[in-house]
Amino acid sequence: DLVRLKKGDKVTMYNVYFYKDAAIMRPESRYEVNALLDYLKEKKYSIIRLHGHTNGNAHGKIISMGDSDDYFGISTENKTGTGSAVKLSEERARVIQQYLVKQGIDEKRMEIKAWGGKKPVYDDDHPSAAANVRVEVEVLEEE
């Protein structure tokens, strides 16, 4: 429950999902991202860090929003490039930050830390390895 977060807490946003190779959230991510938005609106002086993680460290394709304004869907306006796993994990955390900024949250209240595949929850060949693709919220300062 995001509302109960205190300084020093770090929680995984378990219900935030991304399209394959993309820094674009799937539609079912909206609820949890909006819960974070509500937390930041309620706790007006809280500062958070968004930790982006990927599954593995391979260099590969990265699909970003490009000219699209849809944070939760793939479209022809998206841009395809390449980059490292760290870059993909950074862009995934950043797309959440950009969504929150568009909803009125000051960008200065959010830091980004990109880990790539350096901190997996599971081995790459584990059946639950998809859980390595995640964004965590850490509370740096609380009101």
mmCIF file with all atom_site columns, N, CA and C in Angstrom, residues 70-134:
data_model
loop_
_atom_site.group_PDB
_atom_site.id
_atom_site.type_symbol
_atom_site.label_atom_id
_atom_site.label_alt_id
_atom_site.label_comp_id
_atom_site.label_asym_id
_atom_site.label_entity_id
_atom_site.label_seq_id
_atom_site.pdbx_PDB_ins_code
_atom_site.Cartn_x
_atom_site.Cartn_y
_atom_site.Cartn_z
_atom_site.occupancy
_atom_site.B_iso_or_equiv
_atom_site.pdbx_formal_charge
_atom_site.auth_seq_id
_atom_site.auth_comp_id
_atom_site.auth_asym_id
_atom_site.auth_atom_id
_atom_site.pdbx_PDB_model_num
ATOM 1   N N  . ASP A 1 70  ? 0.782  8.470   -25.587 1.00 0.00 ? 70  ASP A N  1
ATOM 2   C CA . ASP A 1 70  ? 0.128  7.353   -24.911 1.00 0.00 ? 70  ASP A CA 1
ATOM 3   C C  . ASP A 1 70  ? 1.180  6.559   -24.135 1.00 0.00 ? 70  ASP A C  1
ATOM 4   N N  . TYR A 1 71  ? 1.133  6.654   -22.813 1.00 0.00 ? 71  TYR A N  1
ATOM 5   C CA . TYR A 1 71  ? 2.095  5.968   -21.954 1.00 0.00 ? 71  TYR A CA 1
ATOM 6   C C  . TYR A 1 71  ? 1.767  4.480   -21.808 1.00 0.00 ? 71  TYR A C  1
ATOM 7   N N  . PHE A 1 72  ? 0.570  4.086   -22.256 1.00 0.00 ? 72  PHE A N  1
ATOM 8   C CA . PHE A 1 72  ? 0.062  2.740   -21.997 1.00 0.00 ? 72  PHE A CA 1
ATOM 9   C C  . PHE A 1 72  ? -0.303 1.985   -23.275 1.00 0.00 ? 72  PHE A C  1
ATOM 10  N N  . GLY A 1 73  ? 0.336  2.300   -24.395 1.00 0.00 ? 73  GLY A N  1
ATOM 11  C CA . GLY A 1 73  ? 0.005  1.578   -25.624 1.00 0.00 ? 73  GLY A CA 1
ATOM 12  C C  . GLY A 1 73  ? 1.028  1.786   -26.717 1.00 0.00 ? 73  GLY A C  1
ATOM 13  N N  . ILE A 1 74  ? 1.157  0.776   -27.552 1.00 0.00 ? 74  ILE A N  1
ATOM 14  C CA . ILE A 1 74  ? 2.065  0.816   -28.697 1.00 0.00 ? 74  ILE A CA 1
ATOM 15  C C  . ILE A 1 74  ? 1.327  1.480   -29.867 1.00 0.00 ? 74  ILE A C  1
ATOM 16  N N  . SER A 1 75  ? 2.035  2.351   -30.592 1.00 0.00 ? 75  SER A N  1
ATOM 17  C CA . SER A 1 75  ? 1.419  3.007   -31.754 1.00 0.00 ? 75  SER A CA 1
ATOM 18  C C  . SER A 1 75  ? 2.474  3.237   -32.831 1.00 0.00 ? 75  SER A C  1
ATOM 19  N N  . THR A 1 76  ? 2.024  3.704   -33.983 1.00 0.00 ? 76  THR A N  1
ATOM 20  C CA . THR A 1 76  ? 2.942  3.978   -35.089 1.00 0.00 ? 76  THR A CA 1
ATOM 21  C C  . THR A 1 76  ? 3.839  5.190   -34.790 1.00 0.00 ? 76  THR A C  1
ATOM 22  N N  . GLU A 1 77  ? 3.505  5.971   -33.788 1.00 0.00 ? 77  GLU A N  1
ATOM 23  C CA . GLU A 1 77  ? 4.303  7.141   -33.430 1.00 0.00 ? 77  GLU A CA 1
ATOM 24  C C  . GLU A 1 77  ? 5.486  6.796   -32.525 1.00 0.00 ? 77  GLU A C  1
ATOM 25  N N  . ASN A 1 78  ? 5.566  5.543   -32.087 1.00 0.00 ? 78  ASN A N  1
ATOM 26  C CA . ASN A 1 78  ? 6.688  5.116   -31.249 1.00 0.00 ? 78  ASN A CA 1
ATOM 27  C C  . ASN A 1 78  ? 7.965  5.086   -32.062 1.00 0.00 ? 78  ASN A C  1
ATOM 28  N N  . LYS A 1 79  ? 9.085  5.171   -31.353 1.00 0.00 ? 79  LYS A N  1
ATOM 29  C CA . LYS A 1 79  ? 10.402 5.200   -31.970 1.00 0.00 ? 79  LYS A CA 1
ATOM 30  C C  . LYS A 1 79  ? 11.157 3.929   -31.586 1.00 0.00 ? 79  LYS A C  1
ATOM 31  N N  . THR A 1 80  ? 11.823 3.321   -32.551 1.00 0.00 ? 80  THR A N  1
ATOM 32  C CA . THR A 1 80  ? 12.612 2.121   -32.266 1.00 0.00 ? 80  THR A CA 1
ATOM 33  C C  . THR A 1 80  ? 14.086 2.443   -32.423 1.00 0.00 ? 80  THR A C  1
ATOM 34  N N  . GLY A 1 81  ? 14.857 2.073   -31.407 1.00 0.00 ? 81  GLY A N  1
ATOM 35  C CA . GLY A 1 81  ? 16.304 2.251   -31.437 1.00 0.00 ? 81  GLY A CA 1
ATOM 36  C C  . GLY A 1 81  ? 16.956 1.049   -30.792 1.00 0.00 ? 81  GLY A C  1
ATOM 37  N N  . THR A 1 82  ? 18.208 1.210   -30.391 1.00 0.00 ? 82  THR A N  1
ATOM 38  C CA . THR A 1 82  ? 18.902 0.138   -29.688 1.00 0.00 ? 82  THR A CA 1
ATOM 39  C C  . THR A 1 82  ? 19.613 0.725   -28.482 1.00 0.00 ? 82  THR A C  1
ATOM 40  N N  . GLY A 1 83  ? 19.969 -0.149  -27.569 1.00 0.00 ? 83  GLY A N  1
ATOM 41  C CA . GLY A 1 83  ? 20.689 0.310   -26.394 1.00 0.00 ? 83  GLY A CA 1
ATOM 42  C C  . GLY A 1 83  ? 20.942 -0.819  -25.432 1.00 0.00 ? 83  GLY A C  1
ATOM 43  N N  . SER A 1 84  ? 21.571 -0.458  -24.332 1.00 0.00 ? 84  SER A N  1
ATOM 44  C CA . SER A 1 84  ? 21.927 -1.432  -23.302 1.00 0.00 ? 84  SER A CA 1
ATOM 45  C C  . SER A 1 84  ? 20.723 -1.738  -22.419 1.00 0.00 ? 84  SER A C  1
ATOM 46  N N  . ALA A 1 85  ? 20.867 -2.792  -21.622 1.00 0.00 ? 85  ALA A N  1
ATOM 47  C CA . ALA A 1 85  ? 19.833 -3.124  -20.644 1.00 0.00 ? 85  ALA A CA 1
ATOM 48  C C  . ALA A 1 85  ? 19.689 -2.002  -19.624 1.00 0.00 ? 85  ALA A C  1
ATOM 49  N N  . VAL A 1 86  ? 20.804 -1.353  -19.287 1.00 0.00 ? 86  VAL A N  1
ATOM 50  C CA . VAL A 1 86  ? 20.750 -0.230  -18.346 1.00 0.00 ? 86  VAL A CA 1
ATOM 51  C C  . VAL A 1 86  ? 19.927 0.908   -18.952 1.00 0.00 ? 86  VAL A C  1
ATOM 52  N N  . LYS A 1 87  ? 20.138 1.189   -20.238 1.00 0.00 ? 87  LYS A N  1
ATOM 53  C CA . LYS A 1 87  ? 19.373 2.250   -20.907 1.00 0.00 ? 87  LYS A CA 1
ATOM 54  C C  . LYS A 1 87  ? 17.883 1.920   -20.924 1.00 0.00 ? 87  LYS A C  1
ATOM 55  N N  . LEU A 1 88  ? 17.536 0.653   -21.216 1.00 0.00 ? 88  LEU A N  1
ATOM 56  C CA . LEU A 1 88  ? 16.132 0.251   -21.226 1.00 0.00 ? 88  LEU A CA 1
ATOM 57  C C  . LEU A 1 88  ? 15.533 0.402   -19.828 1.00 0.00 ? 88  LEU A C  1
ATOM 58  N N  . SER A 1 89  ? 16.263 -0.024  -18.801 1.00 0.00 ? 89  SER A N  1
ATOM 59  C CA . SER A 1 89  ? 15.732 0.093   -17.441 1.00 0.00 ? 89  SER A CA 1
ATOM 60  C C  . SER A 1 89  ? 15.558 1.564   -17.046 1.00 0.00 ? 89  SER A C  1
ATOM 61  N N  . GLU A 1 90  ? 16.470 2.426   -17.509 1.00 0.00 ? 90  GLU A N  1
ATOM 62  C CA . GLU A 1 90  ? 16.337 3.855   -17.235 1.00 0.00 ? 90  GLU A CA 1
ATOM 63  C C  . GLU A 1 90  ? 15.111 4.432   -17.936 1.00 0.00 ? 90  GLU A C  1
ATOM 64  N N  . GLU A 1 91  ? 14.929 4.076   -19.206 1.00 0.00 ? 91  GLU A N  1
ATOM 65  C CA . GLU A 1 91  ? 13.791 4.610   -19.962 1.00 0.00 ? 91  GLU A CA 1
ATOM 66  C C  . GLU A 1 91  ? 12.464 4.131   -19.380 1.00 0.00 ? 91  GLU A C  1
ATOM 67  N N  . ARG A 1 92  ? 12.432 2.920   -18.851 1.00 0.00 ? 92  ARG A N  1
ATOM 68  C CA . ARG A 1 92  ? 11.196 2.416   -18.238 1.00 0.00 ? 92  ARG A CA 1
ATOM 69  C C  . ARG A 1 92  ? 10.863 3.198   -16.968 1.00 0.00 ? 92  ARG A C  1
ATOM 70  N N  . ALA A 1 93  ? 11.859 3.471   -16.143 1.00 0.00 ? 93  ALA A N  1
ATOM 71  C CA . ALA A 1 93  ? 11.609 4.287   -14.949 1.00 0.00 ? 93  ALA A CA 1
ATOM 72  C C  . ALA A 1 93  ? 11.227 5.711   -15.363 1.00 0.00 ? 93  ALA A C  1
ATOM 73  N N  . ARG A 1 94  ? 11.889 6.222   -16.404 1.00 0.00 ? 94  ARG A N  1
ATOM 74  C CA . ARG A 1 94  ? 11.637 7.591   -16.848 1.00 0.00 ? 94  ARG A CA 1
ATOM 75  C C  . ARG A 1 94  ? 10.224 7.762   -17.415 1.00 0.00 ? 94  ARG A C  1
ATOM 76  N N  . VAL A 1 95  ? 9.681  6.732   -18.074 1.00 0.00 ? 95  VAL A N  1
ATOM 77  C CA . VAL A 1 95  ? 8.337  6.878   -18.633 1.00 0.00 ? 95  VAL A CA 1
ATOM 78  C C  . VAL A 1 95  ? 7.308  7.005   -17.510 1.00 0.00 ? 95  VAL A C  1
ATOM 79  N N  . ILE A 1 96  ? 7.552  6.352   -16.392 1.00 0.00 ? 96  ILE A N  1
ATOM 80  C CA . ILE A 1 96  ? 6.673  6.527   -15.229 1.00 0.00 ? 96  ILE A CA 1
ATOM 81  C C  . ILE A 1 96  ? 6.820  7.952   -14.703 1.00 0.00 ? 96  ILE A C  1
ATOM 82  N N  . GLN A 1 97  ? 8.060  8.426   -14.590 1.00 0.00 ? 97  GLN A N  1
ATOM 83  C CA . GLN A 1 97  ? 8.308  9.800   -14.144 1.00 0.00 ? 97  GLN A CA 1
ATOM 84  C C  . GLN A 1 97  ? 7.601  10.800  -15.074 1.00 0.00 ? 97  GLN A C  1
ATOM 85  N N  . GLN A 1 98  ? 7.739  10.609  -16.384 1.00 0.00 ? 98  GLN A N  1
ATOM 86  C CA . GLN A 1 98  ? 7.129  11.541  -17.343 1.00 0.00 ? 98  GLN A CA 1
ATOM 87  C C  . GLN A 1 98  ? 5.607  11.542  -17.224 1.00 0.00 ? 98  GLN A C  1
ATOM 88  N N  . TYR A 1 99  ? 5.033  10.366  -17.018 1.00 0.00 ? 99  TYR A N  1
ATOM 89  C CA . TYR A 1 99  ? 3.580  10.283  -16.833 1.00 0.00 ? 99  TYR A CA 1
ATOM 90  C C  . TYR A 1 99  ? 3.172  11.086  -15.594 1.00 0.00 ? 99  TYR A C  1
ATOM 91  N N  . LEU A 1 100 ? 3.905  10.917  -14.496 1.00 0.00 ? 100 LEU A N  1
ATOM 92  C CA . LEU A 1 100 ? 3.575  11.621  -13.259 1.00 0.00 ? 100 LEU A CA 1
ATOM 93  C C  . LEU A 1 100 ? 3.741  13.134  -13.419 1.00 0.00 ? 100 LEU A C  1
ATOM 94  N N  . VAL A 1 101 ? 4.773  13.558  -14.146 1.00 0.00 ? 101 VAL A N  1
ATOM 95  C CA . VAL A 1 101 ? 4.978  14.982  -14.414 1.00 0.00 ? 101 VAL A CA 1
ATOM 96  C C  . VAL A 1 101 ? 3.791  15.534  -15.209 1.00 0.00 ? 101 VAL A C  1
ATOM 97  N N  . LYS A 1 102 ? 3.341  14.777  -16.201 1.00 0.00 ? 102 LYS A N  1
ATOM 98  C CA . LYS A 1 102 ? 2.200  15.222  -17.007 1.00 0.00 ? 102 LYS A CA 1
ATOM 99  C C  . LYS A 1 102 ? 0.940  15.368  -16.148 1.00 0.00 ? 102 LYS A C  1
ATOM 100 N N  . GLN A 1 103 ? 0.880  14.600  -15.056 1.00 0.00 ? 103 GLN A N  1
ATOM 101 C CA . GLN A 1 103 ? -0.273 14.675  -14.147 1.00 0.00 ? 103 GLN A CA 1
ATOM 102 C C  . GLN A 1 103 ? -0.088 15.741  -13.061 1.00 0.00 ? 103 GLN A C  1
ATOM 103 N N  . GLY A 1 104 ? 1.014  16.525  -13.139 1.00 0.00 ? 104 GLY A N  1
ATOM 104 C CA . GLY A 1 104 ? 1.177  17.657  -12.236 1.00 0.00 ? 104 GLY A CA 1
ATOM 105 C C  . GLY A 1 104 ? 2.200  17.485  -11.126 1.00 0.00 ? 104 GLY A C  1
ATOM 106 N N  . ILE A 1 105 ? 2.934  16.372  -11.113 1.00 0.00 ? 105 ILE A N  1
ATOM 107 C CA . ILE A 1 105 ? 3.948  16.158  -10.074 1.00 0.00 ? 105 ILE A CA 1
ATOM 108 C C  . ILE A 1 105 ? 5.266  16.801  -10.532 1.00 0.00 ? 105 ILE A C  1
ATOM 109 N N  . ASP A 1 106 ? 5.910  17.554  -9.636  1.00 0.00 ? 106 ASP A N  1
ATOM 110 C CA . ASP A 1 106 ? 7.172  18.224  -9.948  1.00 0.00 ? 106 ASP A CA 1
ATOM 111 C C  . ASP A 1 106 ? 8.268  17.191  -10.219 1.00 0.00 ? 106 ASP A C  1
ATOM 112 N N  . GLU A 1 107 ? 8.918  17.326  -11.356 1.00 0.00 ? 107 GLU A N  1
ATOM 113 C CA . GLU A 1 107 ? 9.973  16.396  -11.754 1.00 0.00 ? 107 GLU A CA 1
ATOM 114 C C  . GLU A 1 107 ? 11.096 16.322  -10.716 1.00 0.00 ? 107 GLU A C  1
ATOM 115 N N  . LYS A 1 108 ? 11.321 17.424  -9.992  1.00 0.00 ? 108 LYS A N  1
ATOM 116 C CA . LYS A 1 108 ? 12.386 17.465  -8.991  1.00 0.00 ? 108 LYS A CA 1
ATOM 117 C C  . LYS A 1 108 ? 12.124 16.534  -7.809  1.00 0.00 ? 108 LYS A C  1
ATOM 118 N N  . ARG A 1 109 ? 10.901 16.038  -7.685  1.00 0.00 ? 109 ARG A N  1
ATOM 119 C CA . ARG A 1 109 ? 10.546 15.131  -6.587  1.00 0.00 ? 109 ARG A CA 1
ATOM 120 C C  . ARG A 1 109 ? 10.848 13.671  -6.922  1.00 0.00 ? 109 ARG A C  1
ATOM 121 N N  . MET A 1 110 ? 11.407 13.426  -8.112  1.00 0.00 ? 110 MET A N  1
ATOM 122 C CA . MET A 1 110 ? 11.630 12.047  -8.553  1.00 0.00 ? 110 MET A CA 1
ATOM 123 C C  . MET A 1 110 ? 13.016 11.888  -9.152  1.00 0.00 ? 110 MET A C  1
ATOM 124 N N  . GLU A 1 111 ? 13.779 10.956  -8.611  1.00 0.00 ? 111 GLU A N  1
ATOM 125 C CA . GLU A 1 111 ? 15.073 10.600  -9.173  1.00 0.00 ? 111 GLU A CA 1
ATOM 126 C C  . GLU A 1 111 ? 14.927 9.273   -9.908  1.00 0.00 ? 111 GLU A C  1
ATOM 127 N N  . ILE A 1 112 ? 15.875 9.006   -10.802 1.00 0.00 ? 112 ILE A N  1
ATOM 128 C CA . ILE A 1 112 ? 15.888 7.758   -11.570 1.00 0.00 ? 112 ILE A CA 1
ATOM 129 C C  . ILE A 1 112 ? 17.207 7.034   -11.292 1.00 0.00 ? 112 ILE A C  1
ATOM 130 N N  . LYS A 1 113 ? 17.132 5.731   -11.055 1.00 0.00 ? 113 LYS A N  1
ATOM 131 C CA . LYS A 1 113 ? 18.322 4.892   -10.947 1.00 0.00 ? 113 LYS A CA 1
ATOM 132 C C  . LYS A 1 113 ? 18.111 3.672   -11.840 1.00 0.00 ? 113 LYS A C  1
ATOM 133 N N  . ALA A 1 114 ? 19.034 3.485   -12.785 1.00 0.00 ? 114 ALA A N  1
ATOM 134 C CA . ALA A 1 114 ? 18.926 2.377   -13.736 1.00 0.00 ? 114 ALA A CA 1
ATOM 135 C C  . ALA A 1 114 ? 19.908 1.273   -13.371 1.00 0.00 ? 114 ALA A C  1
ATOM 136 N N  . TRP A 1 115 ? 19.405 0.059   -13.259 1.00 0.00 ? 115 TRP A N  1
ATOM 137 C CA . TRP A 1 115 ? 20.218 -1.073  -12.860 1.00 0.00 ? 115 TRP A CA 1
ATOM 138 C C  . TRP A 1 115 ? 20.449 -2.078  -13.986 1.00 0.00 ? 115 TRP A C  1
ATOM 139 N N  . GLY A 1 116 ? 19.683 -2.005  -15.062 1.00 0.00 ? 116 GLY A N  1
ATOM 140 C CA . GLY A 1 116 ? 19.766 -3.053  -16.072 1.00 0.00 ? 116 GLY A CA 1
ATOM 141 C C  . GLY A 1 116 ? 19.405 -4.380  -15.433 1.00 0.00 ? 116 GLY A C  1
ATOM 142 N N  . GLY A 1 117 ? 20.215 -5.416  -15.696 1.00 0.00 ? 117 GLY A N  1
ATOM 143 C CA . GLY A 1 117 ? 19.968 -6.729  -15.112 1.00 0.00 ? 117 GLY A CA 1
ATOM 144 C C  . GLY A 1 117 ? 20.883 -7.044  -13.950 1.00 0.00 ? 117 GLY A C  1
ATOM 145 N N  . LYS A 1 118 ? 21.449 -6.019  -13.314 1.00 0.00 ? 118 LYS A N  1
ATOM 146 C CA . LYS A 1 118 ? 22.445 -6.232  -12.258 1.00 0.00 ? 118 LYS A CA 1
ATOM 147 C C  . LYS A 1 118 ? 21.863 -6.746  -10.949 1.00 0.00 ? 118 LYS A C  1
ATOM 148 N N  . LYS A 1 119 ? 20.555 -6.569  -10.732 1.00 0.00 ? 119 LYS A N  1
ATOM 149 C CA . LYS A 1 119 ? 19.942 -6.985  -9.471  1.00 0.00 ? 119 LYS A CA 1
ATOM 150 C C  . LYS A 1 119 ? 18.713 -7.863  -9.738  1.00 0.00 ? 119 LYS A C  1
ATOM 151 N N  . PRO A 1 120 ? 18.923 -9.032  -10.342 1.00 0.00 ? 120 PRO A N  1
ATOM 152 C CA . PRO A 1 120 ? 17.771 -9.893  -10.639 1.00 0.00 ? 120 PRO A CA 1
ATOM 153 C C  . PRO A 1 120 ? 17.158 -10.485 -9.368  1.00 0.00 ? 120 PRO A C  1
ATOM 154 N N  . VAL A 1 121 ? 15.869 -10.718 -9.419  1.00 0.00 ? 121 VAL A N  1
ATOM 155 C CA . VAL A 1 121 ? 15.168 -11.411 -8.350  1.00 0.00 ? 121 VAL A CA 1
ATOM 156 C C  . VAL A 1 121 ? 15.321 -12.922 -8.574  1.00 0.00 ? 121 VAL A C  1
ATOM 157 N N  . TYR A 1 122 ? 15.336 -13.325 -9.850  1.00 0.00 ? 122 TYR A N  1
ATOM 158 C CA . TYR A 1 122 ? 15.449 -14.731 -10.243 1.00 0.00 ? 122 TYR A CA 1
ATOM 159 C C  . TYR A 1 122 ? 16.541 -14.886 -11.304 1.00 0.00 ? 122 TYR A C  1
ATOM 160 N N  . ASP A 1 123 ? 17.105 -16.090 -11.429 1.00 0.00 ? 123 ASP A N  1
ATOM 161 C CA . ASP A 1 123 ? 18.030 -16.392 -12.521 1.00 0.00 ? 123 ASP A CA 1
ATOM 162 C C  . ASP A 1 123 ? 17.294 -16.262 -13.847 1.00 0.00 ? 123 ASP A C  1
ATOM 163 N N  . ASP A 1 124 ? 18.041 -15.951 -14.918 1.00 0.00 ? 124 ASP A N  1
ATOM 164 C CA . ASP A 1 124 ? 17.433 -15.755 -16.242 1.00 0.00 ? 124 ASP A CA 1
ATOM 165 C C  . ASP A 1 124 ? 16.625 -16.957 -16.722 1.00 0.00 ? 124 ASP A C  1
ATOM 166 N N  . ASP A 1 125 ? 17.026 -18.183 -16.301 1.00 0.00 ? 125 ASP A N  1
ATOM 167 C CA . ASP A 1 125 ? 16.327 -19.381 -16.782 1.00 0.00 ? 125 ASP A CA 1
ATOM 168 C C  . ASP A 1 125 ? 15.225 -19.848 -15.836 1.00 0.00 ? 125 ASP A C  1
ATOM 169 N N  . HIS A 1 126 ? 14.963 -19.096 -14.773 1.00 0.00 ? 126 HIS A N  1
ATOM 170 C CA . HIS A 1 126 ? 13.911 -19.444 -13.808 1.00 0.00 ? 126 HIS A CA 1
ATOM 171 C C  . HIS A 1 126 ? 12.533 -19.167 -14.429 1.00 0.00 ? 126 HIS A C  1
ATOM 172 N N  . PRO A 1 127 ? 11.520 -19.997 -14.128 1.00 0.00 ? 127 PRO A N  1
ATOM 173 C CA . PRO A 1 127 ? 10.170 -19.757 -14.672 1.00 0.00 ? 127 PRO A CA 1
ATOM 174 C C  . PRO A 1 127 ? 9.602  -18.377 -14.330 1.00 0.00 ? 127 PRO A C  1
ATOM 175 N N  . SER A 1 128 ? 10.049 -17.785 -13.228 1.00 0.00 ? 128 SER A N  1
ATOM 176 C CA . SER A 1 128 ? 9.558  -16.461 -12.822 1.00 0.00 ? 128 SER A CA 1
ATOM 177 C C  . SER A 1 128 ? 10.499 -15.332 -13.210 1.00 0.00 ? 128 SER A C  1
ATOM 178 N N  . ALA A 1 129 ? 11.413 -15.586 -14.149 1.00 0.00 ? 129 ALA A N  1
ATOM 179 C CA . ALA A 1 129 ? 12.415 -14.579 -14.520 1.00 0.00 ? 129 ALA A CA 1
ATOM 180 C C  . ALA A 1 129 ? 11.790 -13.280 -15.028 1.00 0.00 ? 129 ALA A C  1
ATOM 181 N N  . ALA A 1 130 ? 10.568 -13.343 -15.552 1.00 0.00 ? 130 ALA A N  1
ATOM 182 C CA . ALA A 1 130 ? 9.909  -12.119 -16.027 1.00 0.00 ? 130 ALA A CA 1
ATOM 183 C C  . ALA A 1 130 ? 9.759  -11.090 -14.898 1.00 0.00 ? 130 ALA A C  1
ATOM 184 N N  . ALA A 1 131 ? 9.753  -11.558 -13.644 1.00 0.00 ? 131 ALA A N  1
ATOM 185 C CA . ALA A 1 131 ? 9.636  -10.647 -12.498 1.00 0.00 ? 131 ALA A CA 1
ATOM 186 C C  . ALA A 1 131 ? 10.870 -9.769  -12.341 1.00 0.00 ? 131 ALA A C  1
ATOM 187 N N  . ASN A 1 132 ? 11.962 -10.112 -13.051 1.00 0.00 ? 132 ASN A N  1
ATOM 188 C CA . ASN A 1 132 ? 13.153 -9.265  -13.011 1.00 0.00 ? 132 ASN A CA 1
ATOM 189 C C  . ASN A 1 132 ? 12.892 -7.914  -13.662 1.00 0.00 ? 132 ASN A C  1
ATOM 190 N N  . VAL A 1 133 ? 11.934 -7.872  -14.586 1.00 0.00 ? 133 VAL A N  1
ATOM 191 C CA . VAL A 1 133 ? 11.552 -6.623  -15.254 1.00 0.00 ? 133 VAL A CA 1
ATOM 192 C C  . VAL A 1 133 ? 10.602 -5.906  -14.306 1.00 0.00 ? 133 VAL A C  1
ATOM 193 N N  . ARG A 1 134 ? 11.131 -4.856  -13.666 1.00 0.00 ? 134 ARG A N  1
ATOM 194 C CA . ARG A 1 134 ? 10.321 -4.201  -12.646 1.00 0.00 ? 134 ARG A CA 1
ATOM 195 C C  . ARG A 1 134 ? 10.817 -2.784  -12.396 1.00 0.00 ? 134 ARG A C  1
#
